[in-house]
Coordinates of C-alpha atoms in Angstrom, one line a residue:
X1 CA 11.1 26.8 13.1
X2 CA 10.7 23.9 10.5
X3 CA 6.7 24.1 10.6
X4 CA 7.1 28.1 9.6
X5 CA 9.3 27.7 6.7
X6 CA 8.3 28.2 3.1
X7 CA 8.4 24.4 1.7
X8 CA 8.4 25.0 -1.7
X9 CA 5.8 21.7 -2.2
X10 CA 3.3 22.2 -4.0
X11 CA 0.4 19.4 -3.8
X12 CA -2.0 17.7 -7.1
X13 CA -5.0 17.3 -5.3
X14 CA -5.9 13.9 -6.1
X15 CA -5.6 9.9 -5.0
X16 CA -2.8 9.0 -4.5
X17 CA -1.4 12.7 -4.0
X18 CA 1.3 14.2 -6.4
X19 CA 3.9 16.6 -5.1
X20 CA 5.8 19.4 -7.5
X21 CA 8.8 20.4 -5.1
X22 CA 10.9 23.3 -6.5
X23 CA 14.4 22.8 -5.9
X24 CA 17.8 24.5 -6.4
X25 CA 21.3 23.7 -7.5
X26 CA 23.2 23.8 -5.0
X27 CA 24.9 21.4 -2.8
X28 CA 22.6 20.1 -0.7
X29 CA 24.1 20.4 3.0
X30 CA 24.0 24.4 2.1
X31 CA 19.9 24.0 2.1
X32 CA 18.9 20.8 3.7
X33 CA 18.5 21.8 6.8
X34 CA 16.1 24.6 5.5
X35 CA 14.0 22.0 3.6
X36 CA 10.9 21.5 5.9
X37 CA 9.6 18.3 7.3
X38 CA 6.7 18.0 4.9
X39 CA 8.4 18.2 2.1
X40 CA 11.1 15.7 3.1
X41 CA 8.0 13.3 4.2
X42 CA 6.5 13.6 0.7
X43 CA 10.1 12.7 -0.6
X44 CA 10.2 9.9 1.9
X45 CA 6.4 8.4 1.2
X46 CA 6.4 8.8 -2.5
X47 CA 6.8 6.3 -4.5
X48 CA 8.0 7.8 -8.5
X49 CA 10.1 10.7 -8.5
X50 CA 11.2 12.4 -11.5
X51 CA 13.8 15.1 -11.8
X52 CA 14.0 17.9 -14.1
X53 CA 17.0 15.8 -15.6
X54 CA 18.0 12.5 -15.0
X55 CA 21.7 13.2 -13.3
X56 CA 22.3 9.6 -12.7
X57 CA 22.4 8.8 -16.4
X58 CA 25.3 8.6 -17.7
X59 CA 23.8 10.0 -21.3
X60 CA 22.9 12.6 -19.7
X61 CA 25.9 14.0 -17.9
X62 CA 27.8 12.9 -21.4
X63 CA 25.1 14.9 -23.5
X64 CA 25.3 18.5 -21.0
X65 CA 29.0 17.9 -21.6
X66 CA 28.4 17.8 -25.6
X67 CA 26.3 20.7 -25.4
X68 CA 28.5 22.8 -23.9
X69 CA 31.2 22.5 -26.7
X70 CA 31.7 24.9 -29.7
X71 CA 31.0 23.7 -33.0
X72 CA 33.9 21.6 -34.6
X73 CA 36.9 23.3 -35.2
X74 CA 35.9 26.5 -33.2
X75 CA 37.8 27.7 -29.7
X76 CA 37.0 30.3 -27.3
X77 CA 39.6 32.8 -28.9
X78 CA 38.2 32.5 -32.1
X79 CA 34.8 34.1 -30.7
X80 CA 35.6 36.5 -27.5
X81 CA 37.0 39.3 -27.6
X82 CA 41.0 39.2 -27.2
X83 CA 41.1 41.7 -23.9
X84 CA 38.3 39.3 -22.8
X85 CA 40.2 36.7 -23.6
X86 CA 43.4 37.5 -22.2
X87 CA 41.5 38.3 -18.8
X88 CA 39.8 34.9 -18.8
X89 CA 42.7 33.1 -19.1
X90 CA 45.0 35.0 -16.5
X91 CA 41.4 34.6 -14.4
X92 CA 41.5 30.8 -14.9
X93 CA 45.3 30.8 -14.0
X94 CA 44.7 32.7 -10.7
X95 CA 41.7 30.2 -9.5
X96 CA 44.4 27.1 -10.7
X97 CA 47.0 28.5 -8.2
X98 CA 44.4 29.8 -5.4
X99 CA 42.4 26.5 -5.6
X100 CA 44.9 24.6 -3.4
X101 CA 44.4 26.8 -1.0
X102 CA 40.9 26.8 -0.8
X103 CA 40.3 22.9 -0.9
X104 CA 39.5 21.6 2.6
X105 CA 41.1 18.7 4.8
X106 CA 37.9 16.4 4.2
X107 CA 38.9 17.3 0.2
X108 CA 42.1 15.9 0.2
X109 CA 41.5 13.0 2.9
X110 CA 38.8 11.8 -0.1
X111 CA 42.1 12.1 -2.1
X112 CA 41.0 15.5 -3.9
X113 CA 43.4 16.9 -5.9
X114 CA 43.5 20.6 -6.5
X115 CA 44.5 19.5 -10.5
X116 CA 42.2 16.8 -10.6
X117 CA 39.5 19.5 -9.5
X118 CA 40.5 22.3 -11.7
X119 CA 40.6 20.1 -14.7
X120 CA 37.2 18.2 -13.7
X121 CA 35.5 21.8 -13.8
X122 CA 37.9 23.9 -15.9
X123 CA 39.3 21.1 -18.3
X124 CA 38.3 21.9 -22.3
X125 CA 37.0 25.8 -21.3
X126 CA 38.8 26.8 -24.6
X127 CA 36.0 24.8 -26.8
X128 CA 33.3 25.6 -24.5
X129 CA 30.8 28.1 -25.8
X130 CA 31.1 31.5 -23.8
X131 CA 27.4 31.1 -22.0
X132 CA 28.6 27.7 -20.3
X133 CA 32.1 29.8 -19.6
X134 CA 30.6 32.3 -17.6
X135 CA 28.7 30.0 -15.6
X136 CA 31.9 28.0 -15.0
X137 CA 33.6 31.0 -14.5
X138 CA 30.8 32.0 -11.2
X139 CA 31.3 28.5 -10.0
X140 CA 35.0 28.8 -9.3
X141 CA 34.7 30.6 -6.1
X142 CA 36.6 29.6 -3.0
X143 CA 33.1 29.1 -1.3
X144 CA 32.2 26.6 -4.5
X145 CA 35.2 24.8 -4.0
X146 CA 35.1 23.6 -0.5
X147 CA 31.8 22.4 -1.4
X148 CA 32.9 20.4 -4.4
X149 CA 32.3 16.9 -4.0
X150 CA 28.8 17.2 -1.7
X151 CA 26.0 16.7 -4.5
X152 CA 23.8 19.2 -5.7
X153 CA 20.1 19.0 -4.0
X154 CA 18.7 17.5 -7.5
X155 CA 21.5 15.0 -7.7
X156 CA 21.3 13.8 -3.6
X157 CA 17.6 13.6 -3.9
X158 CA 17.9 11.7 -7.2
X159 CA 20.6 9.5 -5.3
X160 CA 18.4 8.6 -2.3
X161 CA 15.5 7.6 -4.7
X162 CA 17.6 5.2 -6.1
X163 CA 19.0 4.2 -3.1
X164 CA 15.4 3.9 -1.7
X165 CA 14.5 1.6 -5.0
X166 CA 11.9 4.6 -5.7
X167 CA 11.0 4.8 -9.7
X168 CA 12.5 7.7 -11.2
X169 CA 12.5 9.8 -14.1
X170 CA 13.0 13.0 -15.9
X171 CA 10.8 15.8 -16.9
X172 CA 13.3 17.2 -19.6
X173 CA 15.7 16.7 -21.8
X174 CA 19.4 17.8 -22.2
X175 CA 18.6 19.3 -25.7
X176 CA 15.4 21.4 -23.8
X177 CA 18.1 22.8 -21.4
X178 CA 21.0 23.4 -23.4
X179 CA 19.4 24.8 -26.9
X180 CA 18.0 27.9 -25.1
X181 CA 21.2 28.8 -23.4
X182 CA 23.0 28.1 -26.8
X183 CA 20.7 30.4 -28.6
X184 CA 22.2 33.3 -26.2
X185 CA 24.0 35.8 -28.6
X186 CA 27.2 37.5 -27.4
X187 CA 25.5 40.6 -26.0
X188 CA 23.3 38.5 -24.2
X189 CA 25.9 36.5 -22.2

C-alpha cells in the first residue's frame, strides 16, 4: 500500500517546512508509482525546488558532456588495453545492430531512430574517458533502451517544477560531479 511504503522524504522541522527527498536516476515511470503520496504532496505544495543538478540548463548538459571527454588529443585506444579495446568496440557494434530490435513501437511512432539513438548515447565513446565508458556501456541494455526517451525521475520532477512555475535550483555543480569520477585510476574503473 502507498501509506506503507518507505518515502524517502526526509522533513527540516521548521516554518515553512523543508523536504530533502532522495531520489534515483532512473526513468521515472519504472518508480513513480512506488513514490508515496506524501512525498508527491510535498513536491506538489512546495514552492523552491532544487535538484542535485540543474538538468534543464543547457550549461549543464553541455558541461557533463565536456567532462566526460579525454584530454585534447587523447582517444580511448591510446589508454585501454588493446584486448579491452577490441572487445568494446565489437561490444558497441553488437548493441548498434541489436538496438533496432529492442526499440519499441511508441519509439519509432515519436520518430526514434535506432542510429539517431545509438549515436545520441554512443556517439564520441572513442574520446570519452573509460569511467564515463563503462557507465555508458551498462546503460546500453535492451531494458535501457525501450525506456529511452521517458525522463529520468530528477529530470521529470525538475520538468514539472518548471512547468508548475515552482523556483528551482541546484545543489551542485557539474565540476563536483564529474572531478571525482575523473580522479578514478584505471584499476579503479
Amino acid at each position: 500500500q502507498q501509506s506503507e511504503l518507505n518515502s524517502f522524504l526526509w522533513t527540516i522541522k521548521r516554518h515553512p517546512p523543508s523536504y530533502f527527498f532522495g531520489t534515483i536516476h532512473v526513468p521515472y515511470t519504472r518508480v513513480w508509482d512506488f513514490i508515496p503520496e506524501n512525498s508527491k504532496k510535498a513536491f506538489q505544495q512546495s514552492h523552491i525546488v532544487y535538484f542535485e543538478l540543474d538538468l534543464t540548463d543547457p550549461y549543464t548538459i553541455s558541461a557533463l558532456t565536456r567532462c566526460q571527454l579525454l584530454p585534447q588529443g587523447e582517444n580511448l585506444q591510446d589508454v585501454l588495453p588493446r584486448d579491452i579495446y577490441r572487445r568494446l568496440k565489437r561490444h558497441l557494434e553488437y548493441v548498434k545492430l541489436m538496438m533496432p530490435s529492442w526499440m519499441t513501437p511508441d519509439q519509432r511512432g515519436k520518430g526514434l531512430y535506432a542510429d539517431y539513438l545509438f549515436n545520441a548515447i554512443a556517439g564520441n565513446w572513442e574520446r570519452k574517458r573509460p569511467v564515463w565508458v563503462m557507465l555508458m556501456v551498462n546503460s546500453l541494455t535492451e531494458v535501457d533502451i525501450k525506456s529511452r526517451g521517458v525522463p529520468v525521475l530528477d529530470l521529470y520532477l525538475a520538468q514539472e517544477a518548471e512547468r508548475l512555475r515552482k523556483q528551482t535550483g541546484a545543489v551542485e555543480k557539474v565540476e563536483e560531479q564529474c572531478h571525482p569520477l575523473n580522479g578514478l585510476n584505471f584499476s579503479q574503473v
